[in-house]
């Protein structure tokens, strides 16, 4: 029996999950500021969605998909990325019928059968967005700014936007010809994968991890940036002018190609020196039509959440320090078995007025319950024993000052909510 998690997956435990929650909260907040709304699509799709969407010549489709046949014999695939599913949903639900551009964001797990290493998992998480319906450069710059903004709001520093244009169906054939011409004499030096890519999708060779980019250098193969058509040139200048206007710094990296086939024109990655890529995206003007929709242009990005969290830990030098659980407002202590039900009632009342309250569930003696209250970092202890129950009161101890008072048990929750609210207000003012 397998009692360990599968390779390339993680358990996100209390103590680390707080970072995840923070990243998700920040992403949602920043997306909302830019006018995006959330979309949730299935974690699996018909395999064809990714074959057609992501592209047959990509590593993702060729080697990395979790594909299986379901019980009815259909081929389905765990999503390796978010874009193809979002576009499938956009087309299927006819979201293009609405006025203006569609601005959609998503957060969730993705699956790629890759060799696990630091920052690379088989189940990983992305947040990302897609904008459908505009092919102007203003939206490219806005989406790049948004990509960076989500990360800097999460506390990351020193990020670099690497920008490129991968051309369009008008200029790419010309580029392909020029590349083939330069590379043919060097074909024998390419790895098997790149030799087969040579005719189909030579751009991919820039992204080879097995030394083929050096062959490109030797062969003097041109980058797409040097072969752009006029329309792509104009678009790129527009994106650059808008990025300057927005105050988003970037560098041009003409060797940047992305691991997905759907991109046209703008493509970028957000990187950090010595760390690598945190996120990236690009424009895709033909994907919607490719997936059976109308001719609507799109652009988007995705951030690898494991990587964003890793990078923040590295930058903060925290080597993964666990977050402590937030402390309790009130710990309810049971000093006598006759107080069991009144204590349960009080605990429920405390939670219902909005306080964070808890108790011991393992039959500890009173002294051990106070130790537990301390470990749970409680502000107040509410003690119920035989005498309190008989008199209809509860003993409330302020665990910071040691001061002790009695309150009528049926008013205790409201009274504690009032003082706990006041003291958390004071704490905030002091901070
Ligand atoms: P991608 O570059 O394949 O783009 O992935 C985006 C980010 O996801 C990467 O920069 C990386 O941080 C993270 N990532 C990818 N694979 C893994 C992995 N195995 N483990 C951990 N993190 C990983 C896309 O997925 C496109 N859908 C982005 C996009 C949206 N383009 C247009 N719209």
PDB file of C-alpha atoms and ligand atoms in Angstrom, residues 8 54 60 64 80-84 106 110-131 143 258-260 262-263 268-270 275 277-284 287 298-308, ligand 1:
ATOM      1  CA  UNK A   8       6.263  15.881  -6.993  1.00  0.00           C
ATOM      2  CA  UNK A  54      -1.255  24.297 -25.693  1.00  0.00           C
ATOM      3  CA  UNK A  60       3.779  19.798 -22.111  1.00  0.00           C
ATOM      4  CA  UNK A  64       4.096  16.042 -19.390  1.00  0.00           C
ATOM      5  CA  UNK A  80      -1.286  21.350 -17.175  1.00  0.00           C
ATOM      6  CA  UNK A  81      -2.071  25.088 -17.266  1.00  0.00           C
ATOM      7  CA  UNK A  82      -5.064  27.397 -16.974  1.00  0.00           C
ATOM      8  CA  UNK A  83      -5.407  29.215 -20.289  1.00  0.00           C
ATOM      9  CA  UNK A  84      -6.818  26.486 -22.549  1.00  0.00           C
ATOM     10  CA  UNK A 106      -8.136  31.968 -11.727  1.00  0.00           C
ATOM     11  CA  UNK A 110      -2.070  22.414 -12.280  1.00  0.00           C
ATOM     12  CA  UNK A 111      -0.430  19.110 -13.170  1.00  0.00           C
ATOM     13  CA  UNK A 112       2.662  18.367 -15.233  1.00  0.00           C
ATOM     14  CA  UNK A 113       4.659  15.164 -15.271  1.00  0.00           C
ATOM     15  CA  UNK A 114       8.037  16.852 -14.888  1.00  0.00           C
ATOM     16  CA  UNK A 115      11.188  15.854 -13.042  1.00  0.00           C
ATOM     17  CA  UNK A 116      10.608  17.308  -9.581  1.00  0.00           C
ATOM     18  CA  UNK A 117      13.203  19.714  -8.189  1.00  0.00           C
ATOM     19  CA  UNK A 118      13.239  22.942  -6.220  1.00  0.00           C
ATOM     20  CA  UNK A 119      10.341  25.055  -7.499  1.00  0.00           C
ATOM     21  CA  UNK A 120       9.180  22.330  -9.878  1.00  0.00           C
ATOM     22  CA  UNK A 121       6.457  19.966  -8.821  1.00  0.00           C
ATOM     23  CA  UNK A 122       4.036  17.617 -10.552  1.00  0.00           C
ATOM     24  CA  UNK A 123       1.083  19.161  -8.807  1.00  0.00           C
ATOM     25  CA  UNK A 124       1.783  22.867  -8.540  1.00  0.00           C
ATOM     26  CA  UNK A 125      -0.375  25.957  -8.242  1.00  0.00           C
ATOM     27  CA  UNK A 126      -0.884  29.003 -10.368  1.00  0.00           C
ATOM     28  CA  UNK A 127      -2.821  32.181 -10.205  1.00  0.00           C
ATOM     29  CA  UNK A 128      -3.293  33.832 -13.545  1.00  0.00           C
ATOM     30  CA  UNK A 129      -5.584  35.816 -15.764  1.00  0.00           C
ATOM     31  CA  UNK A 130      -6.824  36.107 -19.318  1.00  0.00           C
ATOM     32  CA  UNK A 131      -8.174  39.204 -21.098  1.00  0.00           C
ATOM     33  CA  UNK A 143      -1.401  42.780 -17.988  1.00  0.00           C
ATOM     34  CA  UNK A 258       7.744  30.361 -23.895  1.00  0.00           C
ATOM     35  CA  UNK A 259       6.927  26.693 -23.428  1.00  0.00           C
ATOM     36  CA  UNK A 260       3.495  26.989 -25.037  1.00  0.00           C
ATOM     37  CA  UNK A 262      -0.254  29.657 -28.611  1.00  0.00           C
ATOM     38  CA  UNK A 263       1.664  32.906 -28.328  1.00  0.00           C
ATOM     39  CA  UNK A 268       7.350  37.878 -21.265  1.00  0.00           C
ATOM     40  CA  UNK A 269       8.639  36.334 -18.103  1.00  0.00           C
ATOM     41  CA  UNK A 270       9.060  37.821 -14.666  1.00  0.00           C
ATOM     42  CA  UNK A 275      16.301  32.371  -8.794  1.00  0.00           C
ATOM     43  CA  UNK A 277      11.246  32.522 -13.514  1.00  0.00           C
ATOM     44  CA  UNK A 278       8.345  33.249 -11.177  1.00  0.00           C
ATOM     45  CA  UNK A 279       5.685  33.819 -13.800  1.00  0.00           C
ATOM     46  CA  UNK A 280       5.086  34.664 -17.403  1.00  0.00           C
ATOM     47  CA  UNK A 281       2.591  35.133 -20.131  1.00  0.00           C
ATOM     48  CA  UNK A 282       1.861  36.485 -23.526  1.00  0.00           C
ATOM     49  CA  UNK A 283      -0.587  37.355 -26.224  1.00  0.00           C
ATOM     50  CA  UNK A 284      -2.505  34.720 -28.167  1.00  0.00           C
ATOM     51  CA  UNK A 287      -6.289  30.509 -29.640  1.00  0.00           C
ATOM     52  CA  UNK A 298      -6.398  37.341 -25.952  1.00  0.00           C
ATOM     53  CA  UNK A 299      -3.545  37.872 -23.544  1.00  0.00           C
ATOM     54  CA  UNK A 300      -2.726  36.615 -20.057  1.00  0.00           C
ATOM     55  CA  UNK A 301      -0.143  35.404 -17.585  1.00  0.00           C
ATOM     56  CA  UNK A 302       0.305  32.865 -14.824  1.00  0.00           C
ATOM     57  CA  UNK A 303       2.438  32.937 -11.683  1.00  0.00           C
ATOM     58  CA  UNK A 304       3.823  29.771 -10.109  1.00  0.00           C
ATOM     59  CA  UNK A 305       2.681  30.099  -6.504  1.00  0.00           C
ATOM     60  CA  UNK A 306       5.250  27.649  -5.086  1.00  0.00           C
ATOM     61  CA  UNK A 307       7.929  29.812  -6.676  1.00  0.00           C
ATOM     62  CA  UNK A 308       6.507  33.108  -5.425  1.00  0.00           C
TER      63      UNK A 308
HETATM   64  P1  LIG B   1       3.985  28.726 -17.956  1.00  0.00           P
HETATM   65  O1  LIG B   1       5.187  29.570 -18.217  1.00  0.00           O
HETATM   66  O2  LIG B   1       3.988  27.354 -18.461  1.00  0.00           O
HETATM   67  O3  LIG B   1       2.749  29.541 -18.518  1.00  0.00           O
HETATM   68  O4  LIG B   1       3.739  28.672 -16.383  1.00  0.00           O
HETATM   69  C1  LIG B   1       3.647  29.848 -15.622  1.00  0.00           C
HETATM   70  C2  LIG B   1       4.403  29.672 -14.321  1.00  0.00           C
HETATM   71  O5  LIG B   1       3.968  28.491 -13.640  1.00  0.00           O
HETATM   72  C3  LIG B   1       5.895  29.443 -14.486  1.00  0.00           C
HETATM   73  O6  LIG B   1       6.575  30.672 -14.650  1.00  0.00           O
HETATM   74  C4  LIG B   1       6.260  28.785 -13.177  1.00  0.00           C
HETATM   75  O7  LIG B   1       6.432  29.749 -12.161  1.00  0.00           O
HETATM   76  C5  LIG B   1       5.030  27.970 -12.867  1.00  0.00           C
HETATM   77  N1  LIG B   1       5.250  26.553 -13.186  1.00  0.00           N
HETATM   78  C6  LIG B   1       5.199  25.941 -14.380  1.00  0.00           C
HETATM   79  N2  LIG B   1       5.460  24.623 -14.274  1.00  0.00           N
HETATM   80  C7  LIG B   1       5.684  24.398 -12.954  1.00  0.00           C
HETATM   81  C8  LIG B   1       5.998  23.228 -12.173  1.00  0.00           C
HETATM   82  N3  LIG B   1       6.114  22.029 -12.723  1.00  0.00           N
HETATM   83  N4  LIG B   1       6.171  23.387 -10.834  1.00  0.00           N
HETATM   84  C9  LIG B   1       6.045  24.604 -10.251  1.00  0.00           C
HETATM   85  N5  LIG B   1       5.748  25.718 -10.938  1.00  0.00           N
HETATM   86  C10 LIG B   1       5.564  25.628 -12.266  1.00  0.00           C
HETATM   87  C11 LIG B   1       1.453  29.098 -18.470  1.00  0.00           C
HETATM   88  O8  LIG B   1       1.096  28.172 -17.802  1.00  0.00           O
HETATM   89  C12 LIG B   1       0.507  29.947 -19.277  1.00  0.00           C
HETATM   90  N6  LIG B   1      -0.838  29.366 -19.155  1.00  0.00           N
HETATM   91  C13 LIG B   1       0.525  31.389 -18.826  1.00  0.00           C
HETATM   92  C14 LIG B   1      -0.417  32.226 -19.617  1.00  0.00           C
HETATM   93  C15 LIG B   1      -1.643  32.634 -19.282  1.00  0.00           C
HETATM   94  N7  LIG B   1      -0.195  32.679 -20.845  1.00  0.00           N
HETATM   95  C16 LIG B   1      -1.244  33.349 -21.264  1.00  0.00           C
HETATM   96  N8  LIG B   1      -2.139  33.317 -20.320  1.00  0.00           N
END
